[in-house]
XYZ file of C-alpha atoms in Angstrom:
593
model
C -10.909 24.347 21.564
C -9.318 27.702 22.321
C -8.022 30.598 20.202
C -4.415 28.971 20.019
C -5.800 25.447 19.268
C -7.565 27.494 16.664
C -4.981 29.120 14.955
C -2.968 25.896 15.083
C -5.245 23.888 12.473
C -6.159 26.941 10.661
C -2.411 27.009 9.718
C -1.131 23.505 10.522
C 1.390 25.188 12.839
C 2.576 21.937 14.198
C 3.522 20.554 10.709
C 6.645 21.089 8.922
C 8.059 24.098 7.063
C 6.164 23.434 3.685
C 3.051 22.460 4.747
C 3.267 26.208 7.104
C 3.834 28.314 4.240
C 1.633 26.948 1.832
C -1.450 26.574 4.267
C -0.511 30.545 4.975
C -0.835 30.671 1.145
C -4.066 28.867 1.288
C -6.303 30.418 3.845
C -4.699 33.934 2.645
C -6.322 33.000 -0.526
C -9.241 31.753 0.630
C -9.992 35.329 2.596
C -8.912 37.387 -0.492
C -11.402 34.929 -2.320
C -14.435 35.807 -0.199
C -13.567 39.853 -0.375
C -13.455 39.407 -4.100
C -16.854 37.236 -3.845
C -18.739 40.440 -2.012
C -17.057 42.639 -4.482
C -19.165 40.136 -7.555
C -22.495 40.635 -5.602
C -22.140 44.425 -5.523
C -21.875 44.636 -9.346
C -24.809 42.098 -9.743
C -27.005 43.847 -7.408
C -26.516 47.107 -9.306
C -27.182 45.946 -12.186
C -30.233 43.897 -11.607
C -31.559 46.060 -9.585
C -31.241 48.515 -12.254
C -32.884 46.314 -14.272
C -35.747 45.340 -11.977
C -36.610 49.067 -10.764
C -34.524 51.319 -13.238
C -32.611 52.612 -9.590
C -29.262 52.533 -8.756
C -28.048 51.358 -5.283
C -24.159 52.056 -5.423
C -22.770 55.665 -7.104
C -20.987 54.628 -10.391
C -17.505 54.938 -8.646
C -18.632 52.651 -6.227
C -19.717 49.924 -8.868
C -16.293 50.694 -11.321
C -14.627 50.230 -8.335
C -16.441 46.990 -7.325
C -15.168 45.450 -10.281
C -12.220 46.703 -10.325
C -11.724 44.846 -6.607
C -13.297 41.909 -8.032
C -10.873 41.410 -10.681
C -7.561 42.540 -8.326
C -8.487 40.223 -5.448
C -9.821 36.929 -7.457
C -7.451 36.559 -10.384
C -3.988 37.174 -7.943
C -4.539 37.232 -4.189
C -6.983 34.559 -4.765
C -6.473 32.112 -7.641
C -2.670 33.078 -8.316
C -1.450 32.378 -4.535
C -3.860 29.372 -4.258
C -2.325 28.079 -7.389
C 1.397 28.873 -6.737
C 0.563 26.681 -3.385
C -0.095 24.022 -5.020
C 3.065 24.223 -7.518
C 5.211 24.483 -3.991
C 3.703 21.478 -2.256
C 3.366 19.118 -4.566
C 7.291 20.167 -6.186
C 8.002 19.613 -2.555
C 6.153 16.202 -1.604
C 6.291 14.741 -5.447
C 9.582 15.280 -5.674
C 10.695 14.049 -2.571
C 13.313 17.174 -1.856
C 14.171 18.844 1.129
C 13.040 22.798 0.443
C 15.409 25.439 0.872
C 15.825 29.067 0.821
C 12.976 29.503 2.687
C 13.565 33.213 3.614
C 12.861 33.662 -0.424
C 9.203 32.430 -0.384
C 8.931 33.828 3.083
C 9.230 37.357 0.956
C 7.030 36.275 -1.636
C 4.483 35.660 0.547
C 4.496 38.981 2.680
C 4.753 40.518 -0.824
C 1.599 38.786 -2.682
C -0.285 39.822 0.890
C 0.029 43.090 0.826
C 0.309 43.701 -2.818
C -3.482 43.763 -2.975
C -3.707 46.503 0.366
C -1.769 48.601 -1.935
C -4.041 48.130 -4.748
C -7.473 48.529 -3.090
C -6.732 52.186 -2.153
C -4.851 55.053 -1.981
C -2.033 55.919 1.418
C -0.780 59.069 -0.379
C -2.997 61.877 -0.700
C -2.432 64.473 -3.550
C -3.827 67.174 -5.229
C -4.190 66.104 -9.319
C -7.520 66.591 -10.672
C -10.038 63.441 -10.673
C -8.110 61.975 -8.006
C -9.426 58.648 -6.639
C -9.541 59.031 -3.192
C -11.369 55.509 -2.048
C -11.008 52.321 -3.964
C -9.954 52.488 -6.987
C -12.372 52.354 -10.167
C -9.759 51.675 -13.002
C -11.350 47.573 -13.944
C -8.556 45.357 -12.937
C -6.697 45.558 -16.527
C -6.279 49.201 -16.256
C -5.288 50.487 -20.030
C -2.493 52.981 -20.357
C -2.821 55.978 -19.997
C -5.508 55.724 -17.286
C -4.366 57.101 -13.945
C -1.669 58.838 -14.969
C -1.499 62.556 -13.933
C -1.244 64.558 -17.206
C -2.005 61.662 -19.687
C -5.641 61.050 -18.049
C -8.263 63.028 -16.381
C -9.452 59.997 -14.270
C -6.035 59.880 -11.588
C -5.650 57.052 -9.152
C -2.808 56.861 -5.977
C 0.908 55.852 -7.265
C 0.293 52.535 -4.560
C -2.150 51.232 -7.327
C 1.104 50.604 -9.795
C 3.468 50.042 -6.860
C 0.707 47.121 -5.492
C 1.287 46.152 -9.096
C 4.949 45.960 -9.170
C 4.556 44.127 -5.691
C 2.752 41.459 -7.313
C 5.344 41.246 -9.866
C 7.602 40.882 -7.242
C 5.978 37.817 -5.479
C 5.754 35.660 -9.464
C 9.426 36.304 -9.673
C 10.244 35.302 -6.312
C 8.122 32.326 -5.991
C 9.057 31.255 -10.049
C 12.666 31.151 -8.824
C 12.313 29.034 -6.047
C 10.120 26.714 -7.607
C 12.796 26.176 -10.361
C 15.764 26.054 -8.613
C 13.560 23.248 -6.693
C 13.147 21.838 -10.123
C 16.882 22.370 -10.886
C 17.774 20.201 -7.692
C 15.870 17.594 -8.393
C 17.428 17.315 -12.084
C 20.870 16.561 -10.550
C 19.964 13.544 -8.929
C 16.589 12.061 -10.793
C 17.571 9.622 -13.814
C 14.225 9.484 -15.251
C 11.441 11.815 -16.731
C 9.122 13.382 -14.216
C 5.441 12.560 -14.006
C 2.821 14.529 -16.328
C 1.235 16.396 -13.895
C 5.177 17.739 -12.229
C 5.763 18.833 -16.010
C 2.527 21.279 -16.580
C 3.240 22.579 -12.651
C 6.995 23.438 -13.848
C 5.464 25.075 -17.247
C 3.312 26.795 -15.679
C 5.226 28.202 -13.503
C 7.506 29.270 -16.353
C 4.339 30.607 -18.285
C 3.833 32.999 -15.482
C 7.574 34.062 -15.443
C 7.471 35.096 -19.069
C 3.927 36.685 -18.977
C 4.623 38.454 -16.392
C 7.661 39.850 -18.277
C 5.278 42.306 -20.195
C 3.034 43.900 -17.291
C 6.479 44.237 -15.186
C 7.811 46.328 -17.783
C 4.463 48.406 -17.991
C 4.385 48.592 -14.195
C 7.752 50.570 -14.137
C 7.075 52.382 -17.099
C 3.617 53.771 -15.803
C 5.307 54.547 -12.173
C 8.097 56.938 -14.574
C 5.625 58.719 -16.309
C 3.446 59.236 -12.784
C 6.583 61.328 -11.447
C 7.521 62.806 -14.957
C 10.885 60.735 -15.225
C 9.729 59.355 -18.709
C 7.239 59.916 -21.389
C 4.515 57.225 -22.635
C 3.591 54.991 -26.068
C 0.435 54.125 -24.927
C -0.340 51.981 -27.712
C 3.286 50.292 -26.773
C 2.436 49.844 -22.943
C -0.848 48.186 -23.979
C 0.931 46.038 -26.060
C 3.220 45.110 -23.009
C 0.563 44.661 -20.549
C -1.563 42.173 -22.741
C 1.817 40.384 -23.112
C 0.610 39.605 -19.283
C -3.263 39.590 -20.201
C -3.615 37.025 -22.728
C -1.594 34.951 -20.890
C -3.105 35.304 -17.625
C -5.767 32.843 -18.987
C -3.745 29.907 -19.726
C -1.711 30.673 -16.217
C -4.791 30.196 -14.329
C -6.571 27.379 -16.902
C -3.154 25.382 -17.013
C -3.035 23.742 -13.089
C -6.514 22.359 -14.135
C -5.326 20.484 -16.989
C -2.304 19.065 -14.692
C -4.458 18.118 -12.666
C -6.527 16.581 -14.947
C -3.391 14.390 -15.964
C -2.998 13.589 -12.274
C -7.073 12.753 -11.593
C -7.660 11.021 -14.717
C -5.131 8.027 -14.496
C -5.725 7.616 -10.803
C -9.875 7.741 -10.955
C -9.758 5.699 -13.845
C -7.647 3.369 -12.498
C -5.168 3.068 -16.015
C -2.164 4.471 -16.939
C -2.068 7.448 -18.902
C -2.648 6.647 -22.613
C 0.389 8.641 -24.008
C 2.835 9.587 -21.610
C 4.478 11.515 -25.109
C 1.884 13.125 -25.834
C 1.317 15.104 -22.350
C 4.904 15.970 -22.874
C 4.387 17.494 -25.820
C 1.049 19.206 -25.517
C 3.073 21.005 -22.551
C 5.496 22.116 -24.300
C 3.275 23.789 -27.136
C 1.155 25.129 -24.492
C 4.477 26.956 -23.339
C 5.763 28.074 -26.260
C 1.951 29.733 -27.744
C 0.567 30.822 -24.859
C 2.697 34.646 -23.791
C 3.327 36.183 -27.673
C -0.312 36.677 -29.086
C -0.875 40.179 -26.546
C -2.264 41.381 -29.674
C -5.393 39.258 -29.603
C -6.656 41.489 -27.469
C -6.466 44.894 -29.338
C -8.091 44.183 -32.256
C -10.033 47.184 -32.493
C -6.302 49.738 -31.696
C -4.414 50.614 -35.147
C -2.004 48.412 -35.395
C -0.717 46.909 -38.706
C -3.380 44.186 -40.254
C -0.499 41.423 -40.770
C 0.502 41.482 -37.207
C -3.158 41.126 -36.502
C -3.260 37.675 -39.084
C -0.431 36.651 -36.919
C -1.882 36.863 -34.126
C -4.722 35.679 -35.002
C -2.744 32.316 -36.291
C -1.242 31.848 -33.562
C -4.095 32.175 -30.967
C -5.405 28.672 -33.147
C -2.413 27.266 -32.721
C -3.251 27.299 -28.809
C -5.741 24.688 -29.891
C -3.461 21.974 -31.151
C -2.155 21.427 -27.660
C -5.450 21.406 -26.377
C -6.636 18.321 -29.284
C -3.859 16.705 -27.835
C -4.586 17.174 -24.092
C -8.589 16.031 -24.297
C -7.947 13.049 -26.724
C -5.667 12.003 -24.634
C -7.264 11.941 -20.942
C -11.020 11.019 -23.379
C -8.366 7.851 -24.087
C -7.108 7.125 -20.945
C -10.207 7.192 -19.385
C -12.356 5.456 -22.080
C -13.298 1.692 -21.234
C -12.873 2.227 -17.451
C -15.142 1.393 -14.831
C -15.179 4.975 -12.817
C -17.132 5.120 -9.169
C -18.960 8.256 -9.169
C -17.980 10.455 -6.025
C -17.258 13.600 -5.474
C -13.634 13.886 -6.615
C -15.062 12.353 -10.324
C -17.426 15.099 -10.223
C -15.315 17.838 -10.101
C -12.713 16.155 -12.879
C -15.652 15.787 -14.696
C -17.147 18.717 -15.085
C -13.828 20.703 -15.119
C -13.062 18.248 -18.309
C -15.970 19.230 -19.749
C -16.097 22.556 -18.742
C -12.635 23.798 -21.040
C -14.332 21.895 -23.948
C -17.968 23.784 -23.685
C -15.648 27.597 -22.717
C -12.989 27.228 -24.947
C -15.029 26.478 -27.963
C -16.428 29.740 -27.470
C -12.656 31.297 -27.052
C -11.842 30.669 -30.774
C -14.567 32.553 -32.013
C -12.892 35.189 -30.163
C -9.443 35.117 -31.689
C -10.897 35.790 -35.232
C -10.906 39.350 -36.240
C -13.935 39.236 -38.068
C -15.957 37.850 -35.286
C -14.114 39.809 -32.704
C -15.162 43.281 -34.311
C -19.127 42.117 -33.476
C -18.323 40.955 -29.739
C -15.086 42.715 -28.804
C -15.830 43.972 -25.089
C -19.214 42.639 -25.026
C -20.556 40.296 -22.190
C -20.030 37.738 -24.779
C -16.505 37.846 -23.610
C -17.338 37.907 -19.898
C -19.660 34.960 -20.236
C -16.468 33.255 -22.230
C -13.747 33.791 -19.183
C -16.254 33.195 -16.841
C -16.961 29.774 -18.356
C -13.287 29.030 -18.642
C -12.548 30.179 -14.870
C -16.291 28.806 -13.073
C -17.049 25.403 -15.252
C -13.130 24.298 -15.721
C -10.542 25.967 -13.278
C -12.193 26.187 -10.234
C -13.780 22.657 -10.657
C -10.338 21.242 -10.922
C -9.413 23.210 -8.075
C -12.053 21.559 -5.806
C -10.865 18.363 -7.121
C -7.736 18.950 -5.859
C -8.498 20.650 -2.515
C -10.806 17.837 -1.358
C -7.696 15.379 -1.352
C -4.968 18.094 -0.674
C -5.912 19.388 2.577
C -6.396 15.804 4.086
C -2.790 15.452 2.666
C -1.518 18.072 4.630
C -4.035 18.069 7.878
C -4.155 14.144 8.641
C -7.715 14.464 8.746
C -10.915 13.307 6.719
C -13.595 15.691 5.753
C -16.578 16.557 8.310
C -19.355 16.241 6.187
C -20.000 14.534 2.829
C -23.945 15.671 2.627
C -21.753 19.494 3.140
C -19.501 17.990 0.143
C -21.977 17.401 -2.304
C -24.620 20.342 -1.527
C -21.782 22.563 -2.455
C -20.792 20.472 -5.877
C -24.903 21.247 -6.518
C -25.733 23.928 -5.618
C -22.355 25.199 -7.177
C -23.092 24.049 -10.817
C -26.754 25.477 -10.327
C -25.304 28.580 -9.516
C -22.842 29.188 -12.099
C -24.677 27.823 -14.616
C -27.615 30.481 -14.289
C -24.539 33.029 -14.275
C -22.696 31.981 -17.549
C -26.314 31.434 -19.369
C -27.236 34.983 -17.706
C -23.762 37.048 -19.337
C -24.381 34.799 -22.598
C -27.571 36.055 -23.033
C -26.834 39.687 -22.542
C -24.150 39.284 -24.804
C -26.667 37.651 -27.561
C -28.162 41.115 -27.378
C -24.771 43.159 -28.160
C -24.505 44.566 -24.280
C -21.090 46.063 -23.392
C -19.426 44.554 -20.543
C -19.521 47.210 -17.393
C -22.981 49.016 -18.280
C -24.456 49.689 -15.558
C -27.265 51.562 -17.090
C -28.764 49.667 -19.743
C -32.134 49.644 -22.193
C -35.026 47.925 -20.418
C -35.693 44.911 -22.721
C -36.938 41.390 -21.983
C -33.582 39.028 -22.941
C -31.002 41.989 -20.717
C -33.142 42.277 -17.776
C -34.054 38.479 -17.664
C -30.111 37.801 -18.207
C -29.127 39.892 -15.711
C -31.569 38.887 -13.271
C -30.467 35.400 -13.839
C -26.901 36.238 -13.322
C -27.627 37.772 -10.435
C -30.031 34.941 -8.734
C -26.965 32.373 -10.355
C -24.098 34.119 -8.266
C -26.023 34.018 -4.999
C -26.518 30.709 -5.385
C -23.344 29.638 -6.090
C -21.916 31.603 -3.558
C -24.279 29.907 -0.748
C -22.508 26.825 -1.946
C -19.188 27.612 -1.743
C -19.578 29.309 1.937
C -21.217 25.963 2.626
C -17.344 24.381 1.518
C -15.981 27.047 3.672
C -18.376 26.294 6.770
C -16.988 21.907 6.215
C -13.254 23.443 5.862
C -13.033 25.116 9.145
C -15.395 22.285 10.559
C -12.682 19.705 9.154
C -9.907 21.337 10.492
C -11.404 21.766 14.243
C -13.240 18.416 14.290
C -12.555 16.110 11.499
C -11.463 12.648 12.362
C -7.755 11.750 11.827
C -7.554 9.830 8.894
C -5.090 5.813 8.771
C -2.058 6.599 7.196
C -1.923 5.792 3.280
C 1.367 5.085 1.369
C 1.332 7.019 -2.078
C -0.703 9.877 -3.166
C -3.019 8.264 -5.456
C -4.004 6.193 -3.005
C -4.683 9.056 -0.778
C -7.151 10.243 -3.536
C -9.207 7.541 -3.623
C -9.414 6.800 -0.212
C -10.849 10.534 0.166
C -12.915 10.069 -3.202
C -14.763 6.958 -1.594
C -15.512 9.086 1.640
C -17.754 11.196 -0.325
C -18.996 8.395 -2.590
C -22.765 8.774 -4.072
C -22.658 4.895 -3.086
C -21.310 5.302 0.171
C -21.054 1.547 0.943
C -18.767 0.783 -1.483
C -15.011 -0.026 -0.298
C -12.157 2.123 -1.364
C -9.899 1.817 -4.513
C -6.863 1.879 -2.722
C -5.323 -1.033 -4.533
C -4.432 1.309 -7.343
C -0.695 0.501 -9.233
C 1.204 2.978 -8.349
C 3.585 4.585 -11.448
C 6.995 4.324 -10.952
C 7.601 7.934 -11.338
C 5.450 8.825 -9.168
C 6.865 6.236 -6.082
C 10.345 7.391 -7.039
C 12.734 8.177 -4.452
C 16.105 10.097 -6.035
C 19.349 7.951 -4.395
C 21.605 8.640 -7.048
C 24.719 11.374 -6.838
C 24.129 14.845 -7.120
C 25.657 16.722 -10.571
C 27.884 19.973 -10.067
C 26.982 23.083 -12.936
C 24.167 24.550 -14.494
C 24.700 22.560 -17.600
C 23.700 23.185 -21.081
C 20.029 23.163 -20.817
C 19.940 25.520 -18.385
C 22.209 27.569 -19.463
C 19.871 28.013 -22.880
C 16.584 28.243 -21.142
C 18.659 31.514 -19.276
C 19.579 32.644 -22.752
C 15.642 32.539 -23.809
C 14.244 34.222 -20.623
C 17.312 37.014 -21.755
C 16.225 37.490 -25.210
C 12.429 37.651 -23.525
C 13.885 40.926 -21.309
C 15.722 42.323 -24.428
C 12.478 42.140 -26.038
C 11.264 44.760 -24.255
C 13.643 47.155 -25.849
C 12.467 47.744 -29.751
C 8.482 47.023 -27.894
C 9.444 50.500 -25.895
C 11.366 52.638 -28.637
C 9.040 51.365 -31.314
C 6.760 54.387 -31.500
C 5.060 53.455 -34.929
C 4.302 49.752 -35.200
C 4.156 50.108 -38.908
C 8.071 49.774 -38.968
C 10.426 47.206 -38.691
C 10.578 47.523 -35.125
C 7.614 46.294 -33.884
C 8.315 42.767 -36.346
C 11.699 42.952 -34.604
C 9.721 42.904 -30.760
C 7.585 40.215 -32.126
C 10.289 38.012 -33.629
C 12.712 38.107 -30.300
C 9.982 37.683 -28.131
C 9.201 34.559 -29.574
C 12.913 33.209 -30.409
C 13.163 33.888 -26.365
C 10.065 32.098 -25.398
C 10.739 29.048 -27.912
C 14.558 28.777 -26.358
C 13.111 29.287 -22.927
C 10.334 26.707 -23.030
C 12.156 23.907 -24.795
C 15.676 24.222 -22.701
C 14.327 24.576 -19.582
C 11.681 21.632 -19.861
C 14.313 19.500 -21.038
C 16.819 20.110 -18.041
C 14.731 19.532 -15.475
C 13.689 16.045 -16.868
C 10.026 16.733 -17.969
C 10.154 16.505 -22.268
């Protein structure tokens, strides 16, 4: 095979428009993924290696600046473009549309690329005191006022914010067309789209309004670098972890859709409550982008904002009740072949139970004040993001890119080496940050007292990422193997029975014949015949009404100076209002509540 032939799988050249873009999206993400991964290993060899020979291998820009990478590259590059590929194709396939506006995502895509090139270090040279002049050493959720010429001593390149506002730039973009996508398909489909469709749309929208807060802190940080503006630090904080909090449930929420996608299918039953996933979508919407304040805890803000917040960050897990009862339901009874594809769901099921148990014992005050920016809370998002997210993701992956490639996996011994060696990887990393957190370490200390439970945690973490990171190359190595040499696979007629004709390839009973006899839902077989509707319509109009009052929110958040006033109650209260208006409205026009 030559260079061209090469570049042809890679991309899937020779398929059509949707399946281009988002395998561009895909093995963009992938690369950003593996930078981010040597970015890890650079902070866990510093720090075990500080605790194995009290010596430091990397100058402490070099490690800040490691981490910072880490974050910038995983989270967006990586997990954000990876997931907003999988929103696109299965809108696209699922909902059995022809795309348009293609020159929109096209932008999107050039933007997300290059968004992260701006980020990693600085094109303009200048003069201001501190300035970082290699990669930049801020931590990936860079607090206001740091960077900023004459508001911090520590000053990084204006392309840091402008990679920001880039990014921005690419959820907007990509949001848009996936609901006016969404907004086609409501003219012409009669019935209620399938579970898994409504948590991608959500989703979607949960990123739109999140992103509302860091967008405004993007542009307010880029006036203050040139002077145009002052700063409320305390108020840009507030606006950024608008964005921050949310950021969790932007990434964690995919999984769960495709939980209600993996679940039925595996399990060979309908979905238990159809009503229920509905609704559990819809709360997850509506308390998922106004509790910013969860995270700044410790900054003086008023105490009954904090109770508030603090209410509703529980409320979070109503919707959550609802979502594991419902798939435990579904799912309970059923005779379930264990392969490869279960394994994932499985453990990503299991995974948001065992990391988001220890989430609510961060969203009390009283708790917080003992771990607040410990590695208690690293081991915690790390849980979330290694034992539930990216499980799901695999899940998905191993039946996606057959979808979109024709072709069956090259290796199943590859498959489930990587599923081991995975779990025995992470799992020595969680139990490694859990344990320095036990002993009250803060998170980013790279020097740190010599005692038995931190050294042996980090050491642990250390030996855990390695591990885990073997495995996943080891995916890589069968992806690019797959795509070059993988046998073309018999055509199949619907997608679950896609999945389990893949799931059975990597069965741990490989003899066993495929499920493929599956009942197929009739939402999900649906083809939309009937007559396309002129005008926005009420719905819509309303959800644009919410996302308006979410903007105009912005306005007493900036001019509130003092958050002991009415004004910062008045931010709260129309932030809310919007995202309430917003999430019920626009759910309910495009057919999914």
């Amino acid at each position: 095979m030559g260079l061209k032939d090469l570049v042809v799988s890679l991309f899937q050249l020779d398929k059509d428009w949707t399946t281009r873009i988002v395998m561009g999206m895909l093995v963009m993400s992938v690369i950003w993924g593996l930078l981010g991964i040597i970015d890890a290993l650079m902070v866990r060899i510093q720090e075990a290696t500080w605790g194995l020979t009290q010596t430091l291998p990397l100058s402490p820009q070099e490690y800040f600046a490691s981490i910072t990478l880490h974050g910038a590259r995983d989270l967006f590059p990586f997990a954000e473009q990876l997931e907003f590929a999988l929103f696109i194709y299965f809108t696209i396939k699922l909902l059995n549309i022809q795309p348009r506006a293609k020159w929109l995502l096209n932008i999107a895509f050039i933007m997300m690329n290059i968004s992260p090139m701006f980020m990693e270090g600085p094109i303009i040279i200048t003069n201001q005191p501190g300035f970082d002049n290699y990669f930049p050493a801020t931590s990936w959720y860079y607090l206001s006022p740091l960077g900023i010429p004459d508001f911090s001593q520590y000053v990084v390149s204006i392309t840091w914010y402008i990679g920001w506002i880039l990014l921005d730039g690419f959820t907007y973009l990509a949001g848009i067309w996936i609901v006016y996508h969404y907004y086609l398909a409501s003219k012409q489909v009669k019935e209620k789209l399938p579970v898994v469709l409504v948590f991608f749309l959500m989703d979607t929208l949960l990123y739109m309004i999140g992103y509302s807060g860091v967008t405004v802190a993007d542009v307010w940080d880029v006036l203050a670098f040139y002077h145009i503006t002052g700063l409320d630090v305390i108020a840009n904080q507030v606006a950024f972890w608008i964005f921050g909090h949310a950021i969790v449930y932007m990434a964690w929420l995919p999984a769960v859709g495709a939980l209600y996608l993996l679940i039925p299918v595996l399990a060979n039953k309908p979905l238990y409550s159809d009503r229920m996933g509905r609704i559990s979508a819809l709360l997850y919407l509506i308390f998922s982008n106004n509790v910013p304040i969860h995270h700044l805890y410790m900054v003086n803000l008023p105490l009954d904002l904090k109770f508030l917040q603090e209410a509703l960050t529980y409320a979070v897990v109503i919707p959550s009740m609802m979502t594991f009862f419902n798939l435990w339901a579904t799912a309970k009874g059923s005779q379930v072949n264990f392969n490869l594809i279960t394994a994932w769901t499985v453990t990503s099921f299991a995974g948001a139970i065992a990391a988001g148990v220890t989430g609510i014992s961060n969203a009390t005050i009283s708790f917080d004040a003992i771990i607040h920016n410990s590695m208690w809370v690293v081991g915690h998002f790390h849980a979330m993001i290694l034992w539930s997210i990216v499980p799901a993701a695999f899940a998905v992956l191993y039946f996606m890119l057959p979808m979109m490639t024709g072709r069956s996996w090259y290796s199943r011994s590859l498959g489930w080496i990587h599923f081991i060696g995975y779990m025995i990887g992470t799992s020595l990393l969680i139990i490694g940050f859990e344990l320095t957190g036990f002993s009250g370490l803060l998170r980013r200390t790279e020097i740190y007292p010599i005692t038995g439970l931190v050294t042996e945690g980090e050491v642990m973490a250390t030996a855990g990422a390695f591990i885990a990171d073997v495995a996943t190359l080891l995916w890589f190595l069968n992806l690019v193997l797959t795509l070059v040499k993988g046998h073309s696979m018999k055509t199949w007629n619907s997608v679950p029975e896609l999945i389990n004709e893949v799931a059975m390839s990597f069965s741990y009973y490989p003899k066993l014949d495929s499920l493929s006899s599956i009942k197929i839902t009739k939402s999900m077989s649906r083809l939309f015949h009937s007559k396309s509707k002129r005008g926005l319509g009420k719905d819509w109009a309303l959800g644009v009404l919410g996302a308006i009052l979410i903007v105009l929110s912005t306005i007493p958040l900036a001019i509130a100076g003092n958050f002991y006033t009415t004004t910062g109650w008045i931010w709260i209260a129309t932030l809310t209002l919007g995202i309430v208006i917003t999430s019920i409205f626009t759910l309910k026009a495009a057919k999914t509540i």
